[in-house]
Amino acid sequence: QEEVVESGGGTVQAGGSLRLSCKVSGDAADGYCMGWSREVPGHEREGVAAIEGPGTTTYADSVKGRFTISRDKSENMVYLQMDSLKPEDSGMYYCLANCAGGDCLRAIGCYRGRGTQVTVSS
């Protein structure tokens, strides 16, 4: 049984919005943090947003003011609202949970889903 499952990717024009959702279960749900990362071929993995502990949120500088991470602890769900999307936001987005050191923005040593593709056209 998959413990981290994303949904909500797609194609949108620049300036548009998308909302990603993620269901976390099993051991993945027992960690201190949840978050999102993205990968583009030829580039390093980038931690995009994280939410940890009592609800503290952190963001990559590239998405601050445009992306919002939230969660529903009762349902073990985490969301990423992406507004004012840019073509450079395109990539495969992965939901992360229970990362090493409780730091989901670093995106290392995490339970991770299979990813959902986001494509932003100019």
XYZ file of N, CA, C and O in Angstrom, residues 12-18 66-67 81-86 89 120-121:
72
model
N -1.378 24.487 -17.028
C -2.037 25.769 -16.811
C -1.218 26.850 -17.493
O -0.005 26.703 -17.678
N -1.867 27.928 -17.850
C -1.159 29.046 -18.444
C -0.469 29.867 -17.363
O -0.893 29.872 -16.192
N 0.566 30.547 -17.760
C 1.276 31.427 -16.830
C 0.294 32.414 -16.201
O -0.588 32.950 -16.884
N 0.452 32.595 -14.896
C -0.453 33.459 -14.154
C -1.609 32.722 -13.518
O -2.336 33.273 -12.685
N -1.781 31.480 -13.905
C -2.877 30.678 -13.379
C -2.551 30.020 -12.059
O -1.489 30.260 -11.463
N -3.463 29.154 -11.620
C -3.333 28.496 -10.319
C -3.595 27.002 -10.438
O -4.336 26.550 -11.323
N -2.974 26.269 -9.530
C -3.226 24.843 -9.371
C -3.176 24.522 -7.891
O -2.464 25.195 -7.133
N 3.667 33.239 -3.433
C 2.837 32.685 -4.515
C 2.261 31.315 -4.155
O 1.165 30.969 -4.610
N 2.990 30.542 -3.375
C 2.562 29.192 -2.981
C 2.187 29.196 -1.509
O 2.788 29.903 -0.701
N -1.236 25.100 -2.556
C -1.927 26.040 -3.427
C -0.879 26.860 -4.167
O -0.066 27.530 -3.536
N -0.916 26.799 -5.479
C 0.081 27.478 -6.298
C -0.617 28.538 -7.133
O -1.453 28.212 -7.984
N -0.298 29.781 -6.883
C -0.883 30.913 -7.595
C 0.205 31.655 -8.372
O 1.390 31.489 -8.119
N -0.239 32.483 -9.303
C 0.688 33.273 -10.125
C 1.788 32.398 -10.691
O 2.984 32.735 -10.627
N 1.393 31.275 -11.246
C 2.371 30.309 -11.737
C 3.177 30.861 -12.903
O 2.672 31.640 -13.726
N 4.427 30.447 -12.931
C 5.359 30.862 -13.975
C 5.850 29.612 -14.728
O 5.852 28.511 -14.169
N 8.053 27.230 -12.955
C 7.482 26.377 -11.913
C 7.170 24.976 -12.436
O 6.817 24.083 -11.665
N 3.474 24.652 -16.816
C 2.993 26.022 -16.941
C 3.437 26.550 -18.299
O 4.627 26.654 -18.571
N 2.480 26.868 -19.130
C 2.796 27.348 -20.468
C 2.854 28.872 -20.484
O 2.122 29.546 -19.754
